[in-house]
Coordinates of C-alpha atoms in Angstrom, one line a residue:
M210 CA -34.1 11.9 -80.2
T211 CA -34.1 8.1 -79.4
S212 CA -31.7 6.3 -77.3
H213 CA -30.3 3.2 -78.7
T214 CA -29.0 0.5 -76.2
P215 CA -26.5 -1.5 -77.7
T216 CA -27.4 -5.5 -77.3
T217 CA -24.8 -8.0 -76.8
A218 CA -25.4 -11.1 -78.9
L219 CA -24.8 -14.3 -77.1
P220 CA -22.0 -16.4 -78.6
R221 CA -23.5 -18.7 -81.1
P222 CA -22.8 -22.5 -80.2
S223 CA -20.3 -24.2 -82.5
S224 CA -22.7 -27.1 -83.2
V225 CA -26.2 -28.3 -82.5
Q226 CA -24.6 -30.8 -79.7
D227 CA -23.6 -27.8 -77.9
L228 CA -27.0 -26.6 -77.2
P229 CA -28.2 -26.4 -73.8
I230 CA -31.3 -28.7 -74.2
A231 CA -32.2 -30.9 -71.4
L232 CA -32.7 -34.2 -73.4
E233 CA -31.3 -37.4 -72.7
R234 CA -32.7 -41.0 -72.7
D235 CA -34.3 -41.0 -69.3
V236 CA -36.1 -37.5 -69.8
F237 CA -37.2 -38.9 -73.4
L238 CA -38.6 -42.1 -72.1
R239 CA -40.2 -40.4 -69.0
T240 CA -41.7 -37.9 -71.4
L241 CA -42.8 -40.5 -73.8
I242 CA -44.7 -42.5 -71.4
R243 CA -46.3 -39.4 -69.9
E244 CA -47.5 -38.4 -73.2
L245 CA -48.9 -42.0 -74.2
A246 CA -50.6 -42.1 -70.8
G247 CA -51.9 -38.6 -71.3
T248 CA -53.4 -39.5 -74.6
L249 CA -54.9 -42.6 -73.4
Q250 CA -56.5 -40.6 -70.7
D251 CA -57.8 -38.1 -73.0
V252 CA -59.0 -40.4 -75.6
V253 CA -60.5 -43.5 -73.7
G254 CA -60.8 -42.1 -70.0
I255 CA -58.7 -42.5 -67.0
E256 CA -60.4 -45.8 -66.1
E257 CA -59.5 -47.3 -69.5
A258 CA -56.2 -45.8 -69.7
S259 CA -55.4 -47.3 -66.4
G260 CA -56.3 -50.7 -67.8
F261 CA -54.0 -50.5 -70.8
V262 CA -51.3 -49.4 -68.5
S263 CA -52.0 -52.3 -66.1
V264 CA -51.3 -54.8 -68.8
V265 CA -47.8 -53.5 -69.4
G266 CA -47.4 -53.4 -65.7
Q267 CA -48.5 -57.0 -65.4
R268 CA -46.0 -58.0 -67.9
V269 CA -43.1 -55.8 -66.3
G270 CA -44.0 -57.4 -63.0
D271 CA -43.6 -60.9 -64.1
Q272 CA -40.1 -60.0 -65.7
I273 CA -39.0 -58.2 -62.5
N274 CA -40.3 -61.1 -60.3
G275 CA -38.4 -63.5 -62.4
S276 CA -35.1 -61.6 -62.1
Y277 CA -35.2 -61.3 -58.5
R278 CA -36.1 -64.9 -57.9
A279 CA -33.4 -65.9 -60.0
A280 CA -30.7 -63.7 -58.4
L281 CA -31.9 -64.7 -54.9
Q282 CA -31.8 -68.4 -56.3
V283 CA -35.1 -69.0 -54.5
D284 CA -38.3 -70.2 -56.4
V285 CA -40.6 -68.1 -54.2
L286 CA -40.0 -65.1 -52.1
N287 CA -41.2 -64.7 -48.6
R288 CA -43.0 -61.8 -47.3
E289 CA -39.8 -59.9 -45.8
Q290 CA -38.3 -60.6 -49.2
V291 CA -41.4 -59.3 -51.2
A292 CA -40.9 -56.0 -49.1
D293 CA -37.4 -55.9 -49.8
V294 CA -37.7 -56.5 -53.6
L295 CA -40.5 -53.8 -53.9
V296 CA -38.3 -51.1 -52.1
D297 CA -35.1 -52.1 -53.9
L298 CA -36.9 -52.3 -57.4
K299 CA -38.2 -48.7 -57.0
R300 CA -34.7 -47.6 -55.6
R301 CA -33.1 -48.9 -58.9
I302 CA -35.5 -46.7 -60.8
Q303 CA -34.9 -43.7 -58.7
G304 CA -38.0 -43.9 -56.5
S305 CA -37.6 -43.7 -52.9
F306 CA -40.0 -46.0 -51.5
R307 CA -39.7 -47.4 -47.7
V308 CA -41.7 -49.7 -45.7
V309 CA -43.4 -47.8 -43.0
E310 CA -45.4 -50.9 -41.7
E311 CA -45.2 -54.6 -42.3
N312 CA -47.1 -57.5 -40.8
D313 CA -49.1 -60.6 -41.9
E314 CA -52.1 -58.8 -43.1
R315 CA -50.3 -55.9 -45.1
I316 CA -47.3 -53.9 -46.2
V317 CA -47.4 -50.3 -46.2
F318 CA -45.2 -48.3 -48.3
A319 CA -44.3 -44.5 -48.7
N320 CA -42.6 -42.5 -51.1
S321 CA -41.5 -39.1 -51.8
D322 CA -39.7 -39.3 -55.1
C323 CA -41.5 -40.8 -58.2
P324 CA -39.5 -42.7 -60.6
F325 CA -41.3 -40.6 -63.4
A326 CA -40.4 -37.4 -61.6
E327 CA -42.5 -34.4 -62.6
K328 CA -43.7 -36.3 -65.7
V329 CA -46.3 -38.0 -63.5
L330 CA -48.1 -35.1 -62.3
G331 CA -51.7 -35.2 -63.6
R332 CA -51.1 -38.5 -65.1
P333 CA -52.7 -40.9 -62.5
A334 CA -52.8 -43.7 -65.0
M335 CA -49.0 -44.1 -64.8
C336 CA -49.6 -45.2 -61.2
M337 CA -50.9 -48.5 -62.3
M338 CA -47.2 -49.5 -63.3
T339 CA -46.6 -49.2 -59.3
S340 CA -49.9 -51.2 -58.6
N341 CA -49.2 -54.0 -61.2
V342 CA -45.6 -54.3 -60.3
F343 CA -46.1 -54.7 -56.6
G344 CA -49.6 -56.8 -57.0
V345 CA -48.0 -59.2 -59.3
I346 CA -44.8 -59.8 -57.5
A347 CA -46.8 -60.0 -54.1
A348 CA -49.5 -62.4 -55.4
E349 CA -46.9 -64.4 -57.5
N350 CA -45.1 -65.2 -54.2
L351 CA -47.6 -64.8 -51.5
G352 CA -50.7 -66.1 -53.4
Y353 CA -52.7 -62.9 -53.1
A354 CA -52.5 -59.0 -53.0
R355 CA -54.8 -56.0 -53.0
V356 CA -53.1 -53.0 -53.7
D357 CA -54.4 -49.7 -52.6
L358 CA -52.7 -46.4 -53.9
E359 CA -54.1 -44.2 -51.1
K360 CA -52.2 -41.3 -52.0
T361 CA -50.1 -40.6 -55.1
I362 CA -47.8 -37.8 -56.2
A363 CA -49.7 -38.0 -59.8
Q364 CA -52.8 -36.7 -58.0
G365 CA -51.0 -33.8 -56.5
H366 CA -50.3 -35.2 -53.0
G367 CA -46.7 -34.7 -51.9
E368 CA -45.9 -38.3 -51.5
C369 CA -47.2 -41.8 -52.2
R370 CA -48.9 -44.1 -49.7
V371 CA -49.2 -47.7 -51.1
V372 CA -50.8 -50.4 -49.2
V373 CA -50.4 -54.0 -50.3
Y374 CA -53.0 -56.3 -48.5
L375 CA -51.8 -59.7 -48.2
K376 CA -54.9 -61.7 -47.3
P377 CA -58.5 -61.2 -49.0
Q378 CA -60.8 -58.9 -47.1
L379 CA -64.0 -60.2 -45.9
S380 CA -65.7 -57.5 -47.6
A381 CA -65.6 -57.0 -51.1
P382 CA -62.9 -54.6 -52.5
S383 CA -63.5 -51.0 -52.9
A384 CA -65.0 -49.9 -56.1
D385 CA -62.2 -47.1 -55.9
A386 CA -60.2 -47.2 -59.1
S387 CA -57.1 -46.8 -56.7
C388 CA -57.6 -50.5 -55.4
R389 CA -57.0 -53.7 -57.5
E390 CA -56.8 -57.3 -56.8
Y391 CA -54.1 -59.8 -57.8
H392 CA -54.0 -63.5 -57.7
K393 CA -51.3 -66.1 -58.4
A394 CA -51.5 -67.2 -61.9

């Protein structure tokens, strides 16, 4: 004799639009960028993938820099404005960057919320967006920047630590892929 437990059928949604699927423009675009970065990393390697993302970051940085300059009605941002702009642009895209140190030599940022959220995990090439946007804006306004991604959420750290050096170092820049130099165009 077998026992039969009746199953209760879940109510069928009245339409596809009522399905509980977590999909909207932001999730879709973050997923798209994640998969593009992942495909590049798999096909050409992380260094080349970072290079491709860097080109996009350069163009985005130029556009954002122009937008802030126009809104502030200035031709060039000073160091304090650069720091404020970098924090603000990340805030606007749901990052939580903050300045932890600022002087004539460097600006140090920390962040605990990546704008790409969980989609950045395992995709360090995506961090080139931050490097390039920060580097372009700092260099175009202050003449020079070297961006060091000391820690990144993408690499499994619980936070990001980004250092923007404002003066060329006496020694050559690190061969580490996390450091990139930017010069005024």
